[in-house]
mmCIF file of C-alpha atoms in Angstrom:
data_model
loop_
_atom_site.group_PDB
_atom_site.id
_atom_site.type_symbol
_atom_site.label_atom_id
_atom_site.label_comp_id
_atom_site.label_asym_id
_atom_site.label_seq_id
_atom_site.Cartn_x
_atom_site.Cartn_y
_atom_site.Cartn_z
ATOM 1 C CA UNK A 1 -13.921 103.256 -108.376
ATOM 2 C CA UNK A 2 -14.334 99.835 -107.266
ATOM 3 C CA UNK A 3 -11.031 98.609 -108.764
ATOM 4 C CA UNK A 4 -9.060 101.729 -106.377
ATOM 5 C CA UNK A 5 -10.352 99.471 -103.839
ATOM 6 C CA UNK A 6 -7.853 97.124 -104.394
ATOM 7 C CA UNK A 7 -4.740 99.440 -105.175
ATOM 8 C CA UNK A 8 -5.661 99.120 -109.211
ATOM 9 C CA UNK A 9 -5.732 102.853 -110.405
ATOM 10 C CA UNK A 10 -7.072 103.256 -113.961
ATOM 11 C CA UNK A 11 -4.792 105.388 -116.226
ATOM 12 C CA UNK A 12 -7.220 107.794 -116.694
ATOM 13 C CA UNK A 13 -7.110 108.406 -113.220
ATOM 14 C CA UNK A 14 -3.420 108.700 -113.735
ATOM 15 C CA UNK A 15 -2.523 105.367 -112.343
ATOM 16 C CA UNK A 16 -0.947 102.687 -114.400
ATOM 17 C CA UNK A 17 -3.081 100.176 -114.746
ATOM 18 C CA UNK A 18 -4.795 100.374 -118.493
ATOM 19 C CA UNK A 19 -8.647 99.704 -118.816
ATOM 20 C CA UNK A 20 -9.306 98.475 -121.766
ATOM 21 C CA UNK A 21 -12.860 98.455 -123.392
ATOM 22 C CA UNK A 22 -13.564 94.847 -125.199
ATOM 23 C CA UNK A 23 -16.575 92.896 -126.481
ATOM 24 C CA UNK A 24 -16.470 89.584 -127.632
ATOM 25 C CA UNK A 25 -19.753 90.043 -129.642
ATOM 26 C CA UNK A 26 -18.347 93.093 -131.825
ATOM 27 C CA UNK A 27 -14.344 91.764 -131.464
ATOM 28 C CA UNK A 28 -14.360 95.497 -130.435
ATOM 29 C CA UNK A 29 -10.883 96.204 -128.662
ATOM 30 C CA UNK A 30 -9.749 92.509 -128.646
ATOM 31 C CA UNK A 31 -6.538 93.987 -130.854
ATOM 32 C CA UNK A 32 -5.872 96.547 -128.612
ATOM 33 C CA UNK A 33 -5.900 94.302 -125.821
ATOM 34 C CA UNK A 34 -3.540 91.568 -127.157
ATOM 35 C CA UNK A 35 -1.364 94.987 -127.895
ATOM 36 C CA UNK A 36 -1.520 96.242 -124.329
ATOM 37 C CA UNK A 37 -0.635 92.585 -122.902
ATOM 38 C CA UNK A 38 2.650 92.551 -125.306
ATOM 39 C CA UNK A 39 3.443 95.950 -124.844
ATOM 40 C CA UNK A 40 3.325 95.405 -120.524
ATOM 41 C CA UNK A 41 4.995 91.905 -120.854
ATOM 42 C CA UNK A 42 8.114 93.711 -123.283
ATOM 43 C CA UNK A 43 7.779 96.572 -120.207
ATOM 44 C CA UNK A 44 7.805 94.763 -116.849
ATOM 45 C CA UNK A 45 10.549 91.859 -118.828
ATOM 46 C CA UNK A 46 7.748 89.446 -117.561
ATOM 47 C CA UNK A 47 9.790 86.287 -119.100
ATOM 48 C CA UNK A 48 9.545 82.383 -117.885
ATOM 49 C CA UNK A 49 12.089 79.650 -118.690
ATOM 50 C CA UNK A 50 10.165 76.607 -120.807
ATOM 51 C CA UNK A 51 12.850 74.222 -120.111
ATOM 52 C CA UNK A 52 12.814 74.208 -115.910
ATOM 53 C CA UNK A 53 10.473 72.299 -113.635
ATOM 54 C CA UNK A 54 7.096 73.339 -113.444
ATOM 55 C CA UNK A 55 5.874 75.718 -110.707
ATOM 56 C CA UNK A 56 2.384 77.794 -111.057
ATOM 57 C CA UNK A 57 -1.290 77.648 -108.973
ATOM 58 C CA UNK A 58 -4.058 75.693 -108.245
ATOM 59 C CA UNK A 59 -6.715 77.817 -109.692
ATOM 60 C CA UNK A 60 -9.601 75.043 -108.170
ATOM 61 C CA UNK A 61 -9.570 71.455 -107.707
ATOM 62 C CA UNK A 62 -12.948 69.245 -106.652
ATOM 63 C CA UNK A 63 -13.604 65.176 -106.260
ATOM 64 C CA UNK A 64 -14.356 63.801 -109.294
ATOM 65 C CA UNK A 65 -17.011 60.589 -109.172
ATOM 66 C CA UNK A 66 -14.801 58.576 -111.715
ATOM 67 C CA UNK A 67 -11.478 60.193 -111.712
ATOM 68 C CA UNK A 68 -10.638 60.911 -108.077
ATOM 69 C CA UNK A 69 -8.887 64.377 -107.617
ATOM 70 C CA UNK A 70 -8.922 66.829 -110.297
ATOM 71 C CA UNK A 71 -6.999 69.995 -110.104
ATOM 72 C CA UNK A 72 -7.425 72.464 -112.784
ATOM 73 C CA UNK A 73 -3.549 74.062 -112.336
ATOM 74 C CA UNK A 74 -2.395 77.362 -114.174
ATOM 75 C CA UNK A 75 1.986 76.554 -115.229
ATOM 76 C CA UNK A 76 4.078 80.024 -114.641
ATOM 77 C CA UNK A 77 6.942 78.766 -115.399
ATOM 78 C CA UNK A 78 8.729 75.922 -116.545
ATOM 79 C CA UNK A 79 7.247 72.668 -118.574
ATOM 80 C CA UNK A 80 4.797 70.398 -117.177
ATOM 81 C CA UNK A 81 4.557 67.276 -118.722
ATOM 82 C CA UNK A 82 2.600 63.901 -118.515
ATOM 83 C CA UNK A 83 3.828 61.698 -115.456
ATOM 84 C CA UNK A 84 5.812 64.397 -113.829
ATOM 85 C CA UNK A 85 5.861 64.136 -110.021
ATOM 86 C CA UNK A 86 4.119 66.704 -108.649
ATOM 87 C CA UNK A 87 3.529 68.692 -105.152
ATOM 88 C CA UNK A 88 0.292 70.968 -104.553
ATOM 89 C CA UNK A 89 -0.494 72.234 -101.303
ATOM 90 C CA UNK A 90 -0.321 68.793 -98.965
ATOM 91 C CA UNK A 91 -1.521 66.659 -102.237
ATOM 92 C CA UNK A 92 1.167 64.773 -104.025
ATOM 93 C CA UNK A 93 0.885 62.658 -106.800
ATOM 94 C CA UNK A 94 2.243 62.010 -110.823
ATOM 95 C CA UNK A 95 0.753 63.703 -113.204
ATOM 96 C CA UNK A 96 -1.861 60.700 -115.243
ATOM 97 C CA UNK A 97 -4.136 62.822 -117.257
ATOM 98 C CA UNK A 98 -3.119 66.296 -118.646
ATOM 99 C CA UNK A 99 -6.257 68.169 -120.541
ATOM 100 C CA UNK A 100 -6.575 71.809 -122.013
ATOM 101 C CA UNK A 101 -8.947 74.565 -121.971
ATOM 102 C CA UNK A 102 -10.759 72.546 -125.100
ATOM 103 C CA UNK A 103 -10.948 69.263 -123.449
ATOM 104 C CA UNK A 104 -8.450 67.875 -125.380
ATOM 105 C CA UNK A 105 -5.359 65.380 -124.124
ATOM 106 C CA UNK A 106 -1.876 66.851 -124.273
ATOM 107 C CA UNK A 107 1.264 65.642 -123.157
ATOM 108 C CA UNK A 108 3.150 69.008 -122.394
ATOM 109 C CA UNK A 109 2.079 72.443 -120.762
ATOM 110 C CA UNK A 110 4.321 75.328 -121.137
ATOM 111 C CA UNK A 111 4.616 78.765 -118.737
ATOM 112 C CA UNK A 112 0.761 80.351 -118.636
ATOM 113 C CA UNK A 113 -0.988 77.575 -119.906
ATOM 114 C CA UNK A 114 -4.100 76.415 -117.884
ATOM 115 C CA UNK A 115 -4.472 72.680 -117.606
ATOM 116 C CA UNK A 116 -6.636 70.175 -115.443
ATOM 117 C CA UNK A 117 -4.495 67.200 -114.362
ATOM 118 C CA UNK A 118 -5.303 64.063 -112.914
ATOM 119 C CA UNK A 119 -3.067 61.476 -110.645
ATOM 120 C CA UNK A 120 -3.214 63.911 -106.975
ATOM 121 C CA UNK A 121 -3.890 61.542 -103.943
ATOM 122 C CA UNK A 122 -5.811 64.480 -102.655
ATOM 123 C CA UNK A 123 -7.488 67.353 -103.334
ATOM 124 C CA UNK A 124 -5.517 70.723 -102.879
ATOM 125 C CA UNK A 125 -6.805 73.662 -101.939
ATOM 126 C CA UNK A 126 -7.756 76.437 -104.746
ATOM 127 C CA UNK A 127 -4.726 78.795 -104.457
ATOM 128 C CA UNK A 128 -1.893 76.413 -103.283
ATOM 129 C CA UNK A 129 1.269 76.546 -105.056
ATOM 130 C CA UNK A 130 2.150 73.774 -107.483
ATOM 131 C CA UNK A 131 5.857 72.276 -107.737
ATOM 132 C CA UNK A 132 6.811 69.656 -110.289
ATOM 133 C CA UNK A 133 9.646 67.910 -108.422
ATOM 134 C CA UNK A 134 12.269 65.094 -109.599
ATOM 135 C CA UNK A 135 12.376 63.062 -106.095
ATOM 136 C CA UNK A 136 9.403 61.629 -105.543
ATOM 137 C CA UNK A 137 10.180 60.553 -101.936
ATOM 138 C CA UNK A 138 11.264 63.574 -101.080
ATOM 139 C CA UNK A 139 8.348 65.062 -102.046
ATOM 140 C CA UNK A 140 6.109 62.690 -99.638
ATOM 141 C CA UNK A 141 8.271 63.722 -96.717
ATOM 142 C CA UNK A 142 7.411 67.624 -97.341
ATOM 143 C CA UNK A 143 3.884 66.737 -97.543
ATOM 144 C CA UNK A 144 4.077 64.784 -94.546
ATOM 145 C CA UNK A 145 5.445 68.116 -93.194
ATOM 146 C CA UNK A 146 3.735 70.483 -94.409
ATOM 147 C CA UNK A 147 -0.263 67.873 -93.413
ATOM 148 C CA UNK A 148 1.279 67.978 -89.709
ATOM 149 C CA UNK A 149 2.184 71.492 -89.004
ATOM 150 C CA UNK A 150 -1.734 71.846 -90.729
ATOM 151 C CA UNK A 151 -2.873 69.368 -88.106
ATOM 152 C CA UNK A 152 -1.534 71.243 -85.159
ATOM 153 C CA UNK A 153 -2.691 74.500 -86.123
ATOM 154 C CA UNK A 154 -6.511 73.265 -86.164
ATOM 155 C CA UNK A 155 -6.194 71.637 -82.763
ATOM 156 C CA UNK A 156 -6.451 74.673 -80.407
ATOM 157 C CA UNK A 157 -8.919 74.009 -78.087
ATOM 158 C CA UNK A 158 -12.990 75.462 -78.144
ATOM 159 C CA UNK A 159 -15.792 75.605 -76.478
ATOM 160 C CA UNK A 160 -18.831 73.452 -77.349
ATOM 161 C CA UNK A 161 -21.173 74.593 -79.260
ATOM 162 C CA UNK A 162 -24.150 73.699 -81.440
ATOM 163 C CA UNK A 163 -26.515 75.822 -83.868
ATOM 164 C CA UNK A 164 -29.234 75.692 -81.047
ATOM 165 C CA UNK A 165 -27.409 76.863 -78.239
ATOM 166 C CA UNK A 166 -25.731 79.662 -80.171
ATOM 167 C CA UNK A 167 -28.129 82.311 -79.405
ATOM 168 C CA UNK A 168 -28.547 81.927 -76.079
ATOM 169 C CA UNK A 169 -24.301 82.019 -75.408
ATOM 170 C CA UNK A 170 -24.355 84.932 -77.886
ATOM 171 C CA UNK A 171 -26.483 86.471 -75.145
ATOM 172 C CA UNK A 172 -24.433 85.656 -72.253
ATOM 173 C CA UNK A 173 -21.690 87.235 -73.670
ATOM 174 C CA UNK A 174 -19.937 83.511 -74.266
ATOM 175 C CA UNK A 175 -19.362 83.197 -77.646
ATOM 176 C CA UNK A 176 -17.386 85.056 -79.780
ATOM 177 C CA UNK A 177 -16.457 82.672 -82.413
ATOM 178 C CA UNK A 178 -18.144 79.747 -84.080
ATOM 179 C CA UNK A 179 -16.374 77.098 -85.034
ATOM 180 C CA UNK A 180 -17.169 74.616 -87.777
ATOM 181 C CA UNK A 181 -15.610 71.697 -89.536
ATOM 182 C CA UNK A 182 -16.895 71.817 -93.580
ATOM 183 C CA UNK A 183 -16.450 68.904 -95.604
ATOM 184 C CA UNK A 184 -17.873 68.655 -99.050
ATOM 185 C CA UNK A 185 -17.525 67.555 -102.577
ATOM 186 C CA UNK A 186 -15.797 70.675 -103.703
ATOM 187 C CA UNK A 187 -13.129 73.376 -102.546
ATOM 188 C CA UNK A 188 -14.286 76.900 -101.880
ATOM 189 C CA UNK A 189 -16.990 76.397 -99.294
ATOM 190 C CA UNK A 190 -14.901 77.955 -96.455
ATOM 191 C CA UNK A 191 -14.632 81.057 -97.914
ATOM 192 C CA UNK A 192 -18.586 81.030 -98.224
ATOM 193 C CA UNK A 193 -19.573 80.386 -93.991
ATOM 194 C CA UNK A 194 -16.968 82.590 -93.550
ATOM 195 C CA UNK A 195 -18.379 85.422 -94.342
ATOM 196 C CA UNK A 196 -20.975 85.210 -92.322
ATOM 197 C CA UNK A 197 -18.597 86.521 -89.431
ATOM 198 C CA UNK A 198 -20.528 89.840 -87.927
ATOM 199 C CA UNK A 199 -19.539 91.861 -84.706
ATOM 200 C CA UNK A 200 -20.866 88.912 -82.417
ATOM 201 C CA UNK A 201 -19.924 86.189 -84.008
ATOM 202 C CA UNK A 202 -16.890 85.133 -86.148
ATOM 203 C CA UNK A 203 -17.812 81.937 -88.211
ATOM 204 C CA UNK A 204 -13.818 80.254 -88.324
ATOM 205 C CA UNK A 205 -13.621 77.353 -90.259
ATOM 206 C CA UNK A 206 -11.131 75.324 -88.519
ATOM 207 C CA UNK A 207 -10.967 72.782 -90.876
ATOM 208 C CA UNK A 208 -12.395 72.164 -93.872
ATOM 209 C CA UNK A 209 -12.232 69.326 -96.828
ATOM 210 C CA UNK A 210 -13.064 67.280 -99.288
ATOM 211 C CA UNK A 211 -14.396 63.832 -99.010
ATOM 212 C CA UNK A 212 -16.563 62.062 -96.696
ATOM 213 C CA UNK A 213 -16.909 63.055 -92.681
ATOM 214 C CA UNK A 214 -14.335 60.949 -90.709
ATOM 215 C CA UNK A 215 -13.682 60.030 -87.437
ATOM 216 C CA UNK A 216 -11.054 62.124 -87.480
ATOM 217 C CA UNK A 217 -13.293 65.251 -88.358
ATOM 218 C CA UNK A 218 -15.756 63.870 -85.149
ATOM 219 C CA UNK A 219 -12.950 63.609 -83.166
ATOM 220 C CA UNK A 220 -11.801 66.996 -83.881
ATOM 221 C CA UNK A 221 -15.150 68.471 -83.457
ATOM 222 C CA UNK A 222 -15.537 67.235 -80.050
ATOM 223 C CA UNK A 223 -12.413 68.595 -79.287
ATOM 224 C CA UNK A 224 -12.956 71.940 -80.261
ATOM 225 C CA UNK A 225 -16.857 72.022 -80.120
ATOM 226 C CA UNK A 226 -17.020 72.422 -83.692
ATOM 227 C CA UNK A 227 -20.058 71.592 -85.541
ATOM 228 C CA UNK A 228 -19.737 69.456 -89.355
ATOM 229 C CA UNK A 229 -20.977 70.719 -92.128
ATOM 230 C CA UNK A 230 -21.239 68.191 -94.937
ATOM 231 C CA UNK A 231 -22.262 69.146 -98.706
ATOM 232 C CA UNK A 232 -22.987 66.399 -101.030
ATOM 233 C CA UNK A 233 -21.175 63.572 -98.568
ATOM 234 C CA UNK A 234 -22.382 61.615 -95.984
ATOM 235 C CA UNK A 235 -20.446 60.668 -92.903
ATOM 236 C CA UNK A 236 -18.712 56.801 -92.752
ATOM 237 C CA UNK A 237 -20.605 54.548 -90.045
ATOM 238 C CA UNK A 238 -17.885 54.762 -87.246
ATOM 239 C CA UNK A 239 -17.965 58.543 -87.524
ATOM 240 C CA UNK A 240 -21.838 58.714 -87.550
ATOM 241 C CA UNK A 241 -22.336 56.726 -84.201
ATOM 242 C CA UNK A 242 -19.303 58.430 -82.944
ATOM 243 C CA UNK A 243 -21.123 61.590 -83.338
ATOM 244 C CA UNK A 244 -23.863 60.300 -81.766
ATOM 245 C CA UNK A 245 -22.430 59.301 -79.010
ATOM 246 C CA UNK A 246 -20.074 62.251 -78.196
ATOM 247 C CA UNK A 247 -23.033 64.615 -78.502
ATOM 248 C CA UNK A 248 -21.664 66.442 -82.070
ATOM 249 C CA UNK A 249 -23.864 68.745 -83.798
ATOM 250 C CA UNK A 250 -23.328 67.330 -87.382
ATOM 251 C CA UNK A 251 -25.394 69.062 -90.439
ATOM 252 C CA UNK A 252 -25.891 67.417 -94.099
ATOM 253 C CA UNK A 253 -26.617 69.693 -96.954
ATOM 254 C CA UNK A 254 -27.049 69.698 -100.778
ATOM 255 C CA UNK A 255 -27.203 73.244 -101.438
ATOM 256 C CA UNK A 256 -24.790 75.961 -99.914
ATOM 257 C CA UNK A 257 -27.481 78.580 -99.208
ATOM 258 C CA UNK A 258 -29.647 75.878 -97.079
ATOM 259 C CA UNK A 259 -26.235 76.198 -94.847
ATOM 260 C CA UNK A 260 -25.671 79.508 -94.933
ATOM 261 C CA UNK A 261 -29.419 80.258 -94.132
ATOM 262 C CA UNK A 262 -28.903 77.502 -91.191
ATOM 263 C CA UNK A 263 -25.840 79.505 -90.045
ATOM 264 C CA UNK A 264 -26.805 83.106 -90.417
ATOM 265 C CA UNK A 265 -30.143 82.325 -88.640
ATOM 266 C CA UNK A 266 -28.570 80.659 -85.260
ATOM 267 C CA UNK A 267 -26.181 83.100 -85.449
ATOM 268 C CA UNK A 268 -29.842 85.359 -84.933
ATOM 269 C CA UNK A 269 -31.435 82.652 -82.870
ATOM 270 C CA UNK A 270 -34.237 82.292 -84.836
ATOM 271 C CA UNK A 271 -33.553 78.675 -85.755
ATOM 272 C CA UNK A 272 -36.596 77.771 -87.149
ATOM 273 C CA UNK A 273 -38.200 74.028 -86.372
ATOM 274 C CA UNK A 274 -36.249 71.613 -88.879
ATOM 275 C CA UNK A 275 -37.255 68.420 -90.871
ATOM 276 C CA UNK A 276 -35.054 65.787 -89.377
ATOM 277 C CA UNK A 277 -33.710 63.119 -92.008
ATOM 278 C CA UNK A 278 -33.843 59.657 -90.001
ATOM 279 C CA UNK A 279 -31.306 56.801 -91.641
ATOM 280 C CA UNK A 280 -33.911 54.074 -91.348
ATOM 281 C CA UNK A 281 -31.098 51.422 -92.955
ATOM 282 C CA UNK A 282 -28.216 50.602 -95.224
ATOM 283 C CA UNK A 283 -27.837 48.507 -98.003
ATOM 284 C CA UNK A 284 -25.001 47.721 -100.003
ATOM 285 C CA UNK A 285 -25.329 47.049 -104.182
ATOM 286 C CA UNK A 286 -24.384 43.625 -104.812
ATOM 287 C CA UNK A 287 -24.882 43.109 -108.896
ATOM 288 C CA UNK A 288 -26.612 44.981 -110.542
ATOM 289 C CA UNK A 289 -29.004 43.992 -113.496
ATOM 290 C CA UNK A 290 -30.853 45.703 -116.847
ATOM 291 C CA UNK A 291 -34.217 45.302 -117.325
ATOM 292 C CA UNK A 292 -35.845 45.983 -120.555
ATOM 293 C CA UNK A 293 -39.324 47.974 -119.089
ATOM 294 C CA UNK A 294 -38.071 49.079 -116.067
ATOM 295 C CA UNK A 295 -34.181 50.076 -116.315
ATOM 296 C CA UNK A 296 -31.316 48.445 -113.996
ATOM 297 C CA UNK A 297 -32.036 46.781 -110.710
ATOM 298 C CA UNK A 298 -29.600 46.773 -108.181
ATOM 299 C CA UNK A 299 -29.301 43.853 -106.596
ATOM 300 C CA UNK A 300 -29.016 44.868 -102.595
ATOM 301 C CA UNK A 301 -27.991 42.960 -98.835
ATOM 302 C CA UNK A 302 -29.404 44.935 -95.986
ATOM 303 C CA UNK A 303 -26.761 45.469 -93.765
ATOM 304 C CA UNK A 304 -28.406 47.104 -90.965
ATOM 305 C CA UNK A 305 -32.042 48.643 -90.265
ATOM 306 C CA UNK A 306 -34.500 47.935 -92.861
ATOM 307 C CA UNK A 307 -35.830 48.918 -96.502
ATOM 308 C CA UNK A 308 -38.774 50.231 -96.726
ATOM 309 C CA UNK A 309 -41.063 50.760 -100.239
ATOM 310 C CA UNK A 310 -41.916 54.355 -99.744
ATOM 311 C CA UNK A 311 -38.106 55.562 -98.730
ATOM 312 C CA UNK A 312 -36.115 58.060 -99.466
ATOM 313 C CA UNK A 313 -32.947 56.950 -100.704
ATOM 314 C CA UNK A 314 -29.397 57.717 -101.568
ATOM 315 C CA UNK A 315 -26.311 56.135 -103.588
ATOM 316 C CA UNK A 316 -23.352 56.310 -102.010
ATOM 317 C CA UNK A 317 -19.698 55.691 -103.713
ATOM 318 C CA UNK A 318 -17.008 56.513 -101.631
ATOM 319 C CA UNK A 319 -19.191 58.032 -99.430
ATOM 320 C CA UNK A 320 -19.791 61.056 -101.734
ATOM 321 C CA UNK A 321 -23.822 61.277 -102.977
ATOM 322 C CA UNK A 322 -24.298 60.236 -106.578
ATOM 323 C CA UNK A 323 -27.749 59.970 -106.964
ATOM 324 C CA UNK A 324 -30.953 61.115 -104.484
ATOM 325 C CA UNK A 325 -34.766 59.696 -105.471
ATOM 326 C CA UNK A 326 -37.047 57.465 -103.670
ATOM 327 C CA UNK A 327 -37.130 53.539 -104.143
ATOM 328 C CA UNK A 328 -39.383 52.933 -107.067
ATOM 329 C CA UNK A 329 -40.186 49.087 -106.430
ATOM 330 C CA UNK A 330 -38.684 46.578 -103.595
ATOM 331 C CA UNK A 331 -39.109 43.087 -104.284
ATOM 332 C CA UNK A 332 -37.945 40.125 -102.522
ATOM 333 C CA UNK A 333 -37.223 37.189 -105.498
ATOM 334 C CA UNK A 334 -40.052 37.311 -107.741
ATOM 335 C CA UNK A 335 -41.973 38.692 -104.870
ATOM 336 C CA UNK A 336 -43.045 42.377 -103.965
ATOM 337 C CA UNK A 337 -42.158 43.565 -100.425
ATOM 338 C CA UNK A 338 -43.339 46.263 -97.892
ATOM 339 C CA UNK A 339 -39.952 46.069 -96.309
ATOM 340 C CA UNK A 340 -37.160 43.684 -96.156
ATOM 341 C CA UNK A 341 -35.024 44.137 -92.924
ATOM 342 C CA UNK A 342 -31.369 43.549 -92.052
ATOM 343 C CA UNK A 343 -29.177 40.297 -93.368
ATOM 344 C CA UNK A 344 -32.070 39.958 -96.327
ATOM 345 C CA UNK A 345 -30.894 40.281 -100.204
ATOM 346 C CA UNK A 346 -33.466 42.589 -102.132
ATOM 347 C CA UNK A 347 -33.789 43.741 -105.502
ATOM 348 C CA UNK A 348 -34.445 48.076 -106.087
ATOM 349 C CA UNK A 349 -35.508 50.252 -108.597
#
């Protein structure tokens, strides 16, 4: 019943789709399933050409800590092979790295064969087409293309608006749409605060990424009264006192439902009273050195604010979150510290 929802109708409600029964545990079915997948293919001619340029999807793609972009791509047709150029979305790049389903390296990816590949200067979008292309220059002008008519789309101007003050315009009859600006450390968080659209209030992403919050995002957001929504990234300095300064409601999270809960509840005015993180300094890792006893030190330079003993902390790289605890010792030399303030080297654990 559920599948007639979305136009599939089950043979044995005289449609043509075929249901098949399977179980992995049993192998119960599994032949009549590679039968029925034969048997449609020879049907509906489904055929692809192994020696054209690749085209297929972008099944999902996220940041990777140490390998940049990583797109896991599905080839319909054509070959894909190791250090083609390719075009996904508005994310160009050669193809470095090609890996299976098992993990394993390969050089070569025929028509319906899943792959991750590595070499994208971005991250595309899960469902963007993929193009293996011979010009690489060419290809860099259609992105370029393709990134500006995206740009123009998201700048149509909005009202101001922040979680708080939701409610309260809800009431008056003002808003019908909230805008937001997501940016996290993986695709397919959209789709997720979208959802949350009910009769009053549409929740429209108008732009969402991955990678760190920019000025570019603040900038947007104050033109459209957006509010950021980071997961798992941290905005860069300029756009943090940017924000600041232009009055931009910008939210940090680690886990999606925190957001959603955030969301769903202005969206009911019932935002509850909130822990606010303060950024009490920054310090950047200089060297960083083993220890037998007490594991590596990183060897830090305040750069602004100060360092306290009993802080939170976080490790940045790139601006996307690698590691959350609390600073286990501070010491200044062979000295322990309370705090060591800005323009100071420190050691951490």
């Amino acid at each position: 019943q559920q599948l007639t929802e979305y136009e599939l109708v089950p043979e044995e409600w005289g449609g043509d789709t075929p249901c098949i029964p399977v179980s992995a545990v049993t192998k119960k079915g599994i032949d009549d399933l590679l039968e029925m997948v034969l048997l449609i293919a020879d049907m509906k001619e489904l055929k692809a050409n192994p020696d054209r340029l690749a085209k297929g999807a972008v099944i999902e793609a996220k940041l990777d800590k140490g390998r940049g972009p990583v797109a896991t791509i599905l080839v319909q047709n054509g070959t894909l092979k190791t250090g083609d150029s390719v075009i996904a979305g508005t994310a160009v790049g050669r193809v470095r790295v090609m890996t299976n389903s098992r993990g394993e390296k390969i050089e070569s990816a025929g028509p319906s064969t899943p792959v991750e590949i590595t070499g994208l200067a971005d991250v595309p979008a899960a469902g963007d087409e993929f193009n293996a292309v011979e010009d690489e220059k060419l290809a860099r002008e259609l992105v370029e293309k393709r990134r500006q008519e995206a740009k123009e789309k998201e700048f149509s101007s909005y009202q101001k608006v922040t979680l708080d003050n939701l409610f309260e315009q809800i009431e008056e009859g003002e808003t019908k749409e909230l805008p937001i600006i997501v940016k996290a450390d993986v695709q397919g968080v959209k789709q997720s605060l979208e959802k949350l659209s009910n009769a009053e209030v549409r929740v429209k992403v108008i732009h969402g990424a991955v990678g760190a919050v920019s000025k570019s995002d603040v900038m947007l957001a104050q033109a459209c009264g957006a509010i950021i929504v980071g997961f798992n990234v941290r905005p860069d300095p300029v756009a943090r006192d940017m924000a600041e300064s232009e009055g931009v409601d910008m939210r940090m999270y680690r886990v999606i439902y925190d957001a959603i809960n955030d969301v769903e509840s202005a969206m009911k005015g019932m935002l509850a009273p909130k822990f606010q993180e303060v950024v009490i300094g920054h310090a950047e890792v200089r060297m960083t050195y083993k220890v037998s006893a007490v594991g590596t030190i990183a060897g830090c330079m305040v750069k602004d604010g100060k360092v306290t003993r009993d802080a939170k902390v976080r490790v940045l790289r790139d601006n996307i979150v690698i590691h959350e605890g609390e600073v286990g010792s501070l010491q200044r030399f062979k000295d322990a510290a309370k705090e060591v303030t800005a323009g100071y080297e420190c050691g951490m654990s």
